[in-house]
Every structure is written in structure tokens, then in C-alpha cells.
Coordinates of N, CA and C in Angstrom, one line a residue:
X1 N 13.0 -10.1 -5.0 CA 12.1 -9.0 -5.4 C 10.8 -9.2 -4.7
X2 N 10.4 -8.0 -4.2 CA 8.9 -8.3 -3.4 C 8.0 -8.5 -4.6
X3 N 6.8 -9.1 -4.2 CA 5.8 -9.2 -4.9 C 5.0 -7.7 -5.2
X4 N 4.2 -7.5 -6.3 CA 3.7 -6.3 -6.3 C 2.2 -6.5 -5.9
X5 N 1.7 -5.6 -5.4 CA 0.5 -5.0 -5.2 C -0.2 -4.7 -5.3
X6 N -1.3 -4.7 -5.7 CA -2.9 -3.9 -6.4 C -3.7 -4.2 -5.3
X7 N -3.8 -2.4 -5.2 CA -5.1 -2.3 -4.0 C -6.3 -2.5 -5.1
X8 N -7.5 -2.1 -4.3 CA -9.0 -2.3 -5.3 C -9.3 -1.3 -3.8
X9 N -10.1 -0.2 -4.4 CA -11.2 0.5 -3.6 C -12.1 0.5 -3.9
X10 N -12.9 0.1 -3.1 CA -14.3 -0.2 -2.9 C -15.6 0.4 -2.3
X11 N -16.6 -0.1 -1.9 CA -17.6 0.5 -0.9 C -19.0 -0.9 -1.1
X12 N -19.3 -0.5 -0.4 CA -20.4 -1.5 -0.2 C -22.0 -1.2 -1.2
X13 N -22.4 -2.0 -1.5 CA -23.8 -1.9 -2.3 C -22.9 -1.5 -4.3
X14 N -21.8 -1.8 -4.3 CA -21.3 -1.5 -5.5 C -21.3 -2.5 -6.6
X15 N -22.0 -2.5 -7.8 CA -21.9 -3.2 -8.8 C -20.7 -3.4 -9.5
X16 N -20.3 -2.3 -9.7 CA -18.9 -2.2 -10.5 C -17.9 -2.8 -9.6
X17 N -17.9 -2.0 -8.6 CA -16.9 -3.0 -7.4 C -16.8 -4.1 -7.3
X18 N -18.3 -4.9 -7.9 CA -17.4 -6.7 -7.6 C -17.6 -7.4 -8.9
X19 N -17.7 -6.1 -10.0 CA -16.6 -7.1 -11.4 C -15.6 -6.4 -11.5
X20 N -15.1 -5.7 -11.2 CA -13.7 -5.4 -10.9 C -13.0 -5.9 -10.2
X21 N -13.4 -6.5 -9.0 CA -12.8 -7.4 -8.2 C -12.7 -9.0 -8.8
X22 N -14.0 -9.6 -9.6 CA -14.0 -10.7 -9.8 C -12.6 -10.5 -11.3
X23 N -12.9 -9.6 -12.0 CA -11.9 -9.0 -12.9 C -10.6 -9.0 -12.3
X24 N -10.1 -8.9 -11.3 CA -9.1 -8.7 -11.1 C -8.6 -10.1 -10.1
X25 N -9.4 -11.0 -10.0 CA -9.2 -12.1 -9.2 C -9.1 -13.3 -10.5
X26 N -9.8 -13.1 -11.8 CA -9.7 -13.8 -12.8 C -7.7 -13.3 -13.5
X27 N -7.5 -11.7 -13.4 CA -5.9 -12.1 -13.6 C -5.1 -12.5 -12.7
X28 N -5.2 -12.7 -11.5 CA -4.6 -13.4 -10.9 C -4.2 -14.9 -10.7
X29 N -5.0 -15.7 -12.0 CA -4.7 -16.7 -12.2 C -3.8 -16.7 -13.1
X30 N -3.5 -15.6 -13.8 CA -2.5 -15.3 -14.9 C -1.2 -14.5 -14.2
X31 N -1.2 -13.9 -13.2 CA -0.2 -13.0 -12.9 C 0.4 -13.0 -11.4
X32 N 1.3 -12.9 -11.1 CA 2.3 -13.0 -9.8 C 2.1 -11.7 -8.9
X33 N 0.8 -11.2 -8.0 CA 0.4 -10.0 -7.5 C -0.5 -10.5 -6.1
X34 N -0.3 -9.4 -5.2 CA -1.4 -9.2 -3.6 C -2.3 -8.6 -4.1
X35 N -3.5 -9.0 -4.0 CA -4.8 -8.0 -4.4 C -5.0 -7.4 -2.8
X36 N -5.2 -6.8 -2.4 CA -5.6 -5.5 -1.1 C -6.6 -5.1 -1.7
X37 N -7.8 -5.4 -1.1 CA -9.4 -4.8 -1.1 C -9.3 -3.8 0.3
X38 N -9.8 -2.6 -0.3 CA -10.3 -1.0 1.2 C -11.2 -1.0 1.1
X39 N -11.9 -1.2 1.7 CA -13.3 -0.4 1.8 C -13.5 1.1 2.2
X40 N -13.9 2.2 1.0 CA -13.6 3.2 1.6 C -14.5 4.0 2.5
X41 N -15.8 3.1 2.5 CA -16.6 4.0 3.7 C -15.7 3.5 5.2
X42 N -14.6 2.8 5.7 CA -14.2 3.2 6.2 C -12.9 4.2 6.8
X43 N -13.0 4.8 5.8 CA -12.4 6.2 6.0 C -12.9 7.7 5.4
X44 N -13.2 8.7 6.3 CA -13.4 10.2 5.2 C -12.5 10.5 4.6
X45 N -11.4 10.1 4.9 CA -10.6 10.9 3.7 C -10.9 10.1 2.5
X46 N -10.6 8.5 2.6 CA -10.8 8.1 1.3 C -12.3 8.2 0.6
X47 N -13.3 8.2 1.5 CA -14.5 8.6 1.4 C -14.6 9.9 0.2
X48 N -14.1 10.7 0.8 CA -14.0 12.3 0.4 C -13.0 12.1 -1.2
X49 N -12.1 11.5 -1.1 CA -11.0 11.3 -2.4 C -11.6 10.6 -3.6
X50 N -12.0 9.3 -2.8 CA -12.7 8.5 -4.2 C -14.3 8.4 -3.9
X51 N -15.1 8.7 -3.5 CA -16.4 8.9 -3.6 C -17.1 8.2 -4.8
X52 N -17.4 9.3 -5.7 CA -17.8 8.8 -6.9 C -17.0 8.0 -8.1
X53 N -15.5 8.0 -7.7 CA -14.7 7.1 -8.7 C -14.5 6.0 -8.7
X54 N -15.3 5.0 -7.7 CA -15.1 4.1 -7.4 C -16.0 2.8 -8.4
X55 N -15.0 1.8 -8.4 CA -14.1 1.2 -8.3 C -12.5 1.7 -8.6
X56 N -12.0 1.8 -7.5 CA -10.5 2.3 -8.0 C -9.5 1.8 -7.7
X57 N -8.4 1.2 -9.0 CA -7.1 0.3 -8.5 C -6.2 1.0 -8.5
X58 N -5.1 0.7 -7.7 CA -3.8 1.1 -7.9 C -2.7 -0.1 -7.8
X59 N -1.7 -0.1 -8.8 CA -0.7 -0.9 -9.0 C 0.3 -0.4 -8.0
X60 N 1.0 -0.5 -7.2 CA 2.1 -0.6 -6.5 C 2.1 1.1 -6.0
X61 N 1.1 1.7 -5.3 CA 0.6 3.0 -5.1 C 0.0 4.0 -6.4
X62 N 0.4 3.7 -7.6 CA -0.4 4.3 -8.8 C -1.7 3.8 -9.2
X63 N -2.6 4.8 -9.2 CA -3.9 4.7 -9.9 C -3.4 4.9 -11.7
X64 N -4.1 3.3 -11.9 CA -4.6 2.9 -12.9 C -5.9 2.9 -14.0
X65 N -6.8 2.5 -12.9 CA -7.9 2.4 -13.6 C -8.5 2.6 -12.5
X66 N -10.4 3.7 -12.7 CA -11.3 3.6 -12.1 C -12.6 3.8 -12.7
X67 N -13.9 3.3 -12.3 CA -15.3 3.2 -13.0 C -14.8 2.0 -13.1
X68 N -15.6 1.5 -14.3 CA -15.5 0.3 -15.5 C -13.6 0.0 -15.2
X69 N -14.0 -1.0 -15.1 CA -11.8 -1.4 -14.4 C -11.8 -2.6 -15.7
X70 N -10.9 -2.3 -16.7 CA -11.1 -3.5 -17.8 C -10.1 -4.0 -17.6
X71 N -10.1 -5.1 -17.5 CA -9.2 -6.4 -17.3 C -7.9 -6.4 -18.1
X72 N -8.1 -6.3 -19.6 CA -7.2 -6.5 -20.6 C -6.5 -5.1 -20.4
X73 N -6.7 -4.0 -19.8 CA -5.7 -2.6 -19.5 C -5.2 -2.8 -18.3
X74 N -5.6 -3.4 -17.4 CA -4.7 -3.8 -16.5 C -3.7 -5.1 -16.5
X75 N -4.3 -5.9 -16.9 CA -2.9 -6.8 -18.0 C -1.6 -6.1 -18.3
X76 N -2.5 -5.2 -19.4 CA -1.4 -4.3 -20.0 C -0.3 -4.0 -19.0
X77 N -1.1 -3.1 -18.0 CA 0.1 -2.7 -17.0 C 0.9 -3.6 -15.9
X78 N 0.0 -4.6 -15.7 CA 1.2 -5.7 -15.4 C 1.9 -6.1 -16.0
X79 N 2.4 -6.2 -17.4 CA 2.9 -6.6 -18.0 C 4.2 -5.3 -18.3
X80 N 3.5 -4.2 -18.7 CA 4.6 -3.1 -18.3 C 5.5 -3.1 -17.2
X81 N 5.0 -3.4 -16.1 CA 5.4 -3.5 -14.3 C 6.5 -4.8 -14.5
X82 N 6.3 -5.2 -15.6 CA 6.9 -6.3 -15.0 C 7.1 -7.8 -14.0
X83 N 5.9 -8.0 -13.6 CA 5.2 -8.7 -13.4 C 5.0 -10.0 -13.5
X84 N 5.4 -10.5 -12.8 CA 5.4 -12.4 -13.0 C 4.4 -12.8 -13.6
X85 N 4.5 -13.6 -14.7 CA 2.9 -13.7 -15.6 C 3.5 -15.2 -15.2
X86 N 2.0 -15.9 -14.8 CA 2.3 -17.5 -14.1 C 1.6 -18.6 -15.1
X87 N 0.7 -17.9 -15.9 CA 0.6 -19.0 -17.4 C 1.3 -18.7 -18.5

């Protein structure tokens, strides 16, 4: 079974963006997953898509969570996903 995936979209000068990320690097001590950081000022489309919604993750191409990214709801959904939990 491949491992699963959570992107994180981002942009530079972002607050939320890097406790979402440190958020999402703290379940990774708990959970069996690729974190994939975008940056989306390099692209217009994703520029144009997530703009203002950013911080935004997606579990294995679904968006989950964006703004405020809380840690314990994405738990949640690894844990729904099925999800190698490693503690």
C-alpha cells in the first residue's frame, strides 16, 4: 500500500501557513504520511484558486482543511483514511 499524502498550500509572508505546517509536522510524529509543501505564488492558477484560503491541505487530493488548519481534525481524518498511526 502506498503511503498517503498531504499537500499544504502555502505562500510566503504567511502566519497561518507556518502553524499549519509546524501543525502538521508535529502529526507526523504520530502518523504514517508525505507532507508536499506548494507554494502557491508559484502558480496563477493556484494563485487565482486559493488566494485568500490559504493555508490549505489536502489528504490524498481532497481538501480538508483551510484558514486556521487544526491539528486534532486532521487527526481525525487520518484516522478515517486509515492511516498508519506510528505511536
Amino acid at each position: 500500500m502506498s503511503q498517503t499524502t498531504i499537500t499544504l498550500y502555502t505562500r510566503s509572508r504567511c502566519p497561518l501557513c507556518d502553524k499549519a505546517k509546524a501543525a502538521l509536522l508535529e502529526l507526523k510524529e504520530e502518523w504514517d504520511f508525505e507532507l508536499e509543501e506548494i507554494d502557491i505564488e508559484s502558480s496563477d492558477e493556484l494563485t487565482e484558486k486559493y488566494g485568500l484560503m490559504i493555508p490549505v491541505v489536502h489528504i490524498e487530493g481532497e481538501e480538508v482543511a483551510y484558514g486556521f488548519v487544526n491539528k486534532f481534525e486532521i487527526g481525525e481524518r487520518l484516522q478515517e483514511k486509515k492511516v498508519g498511526h506510528i505511536g
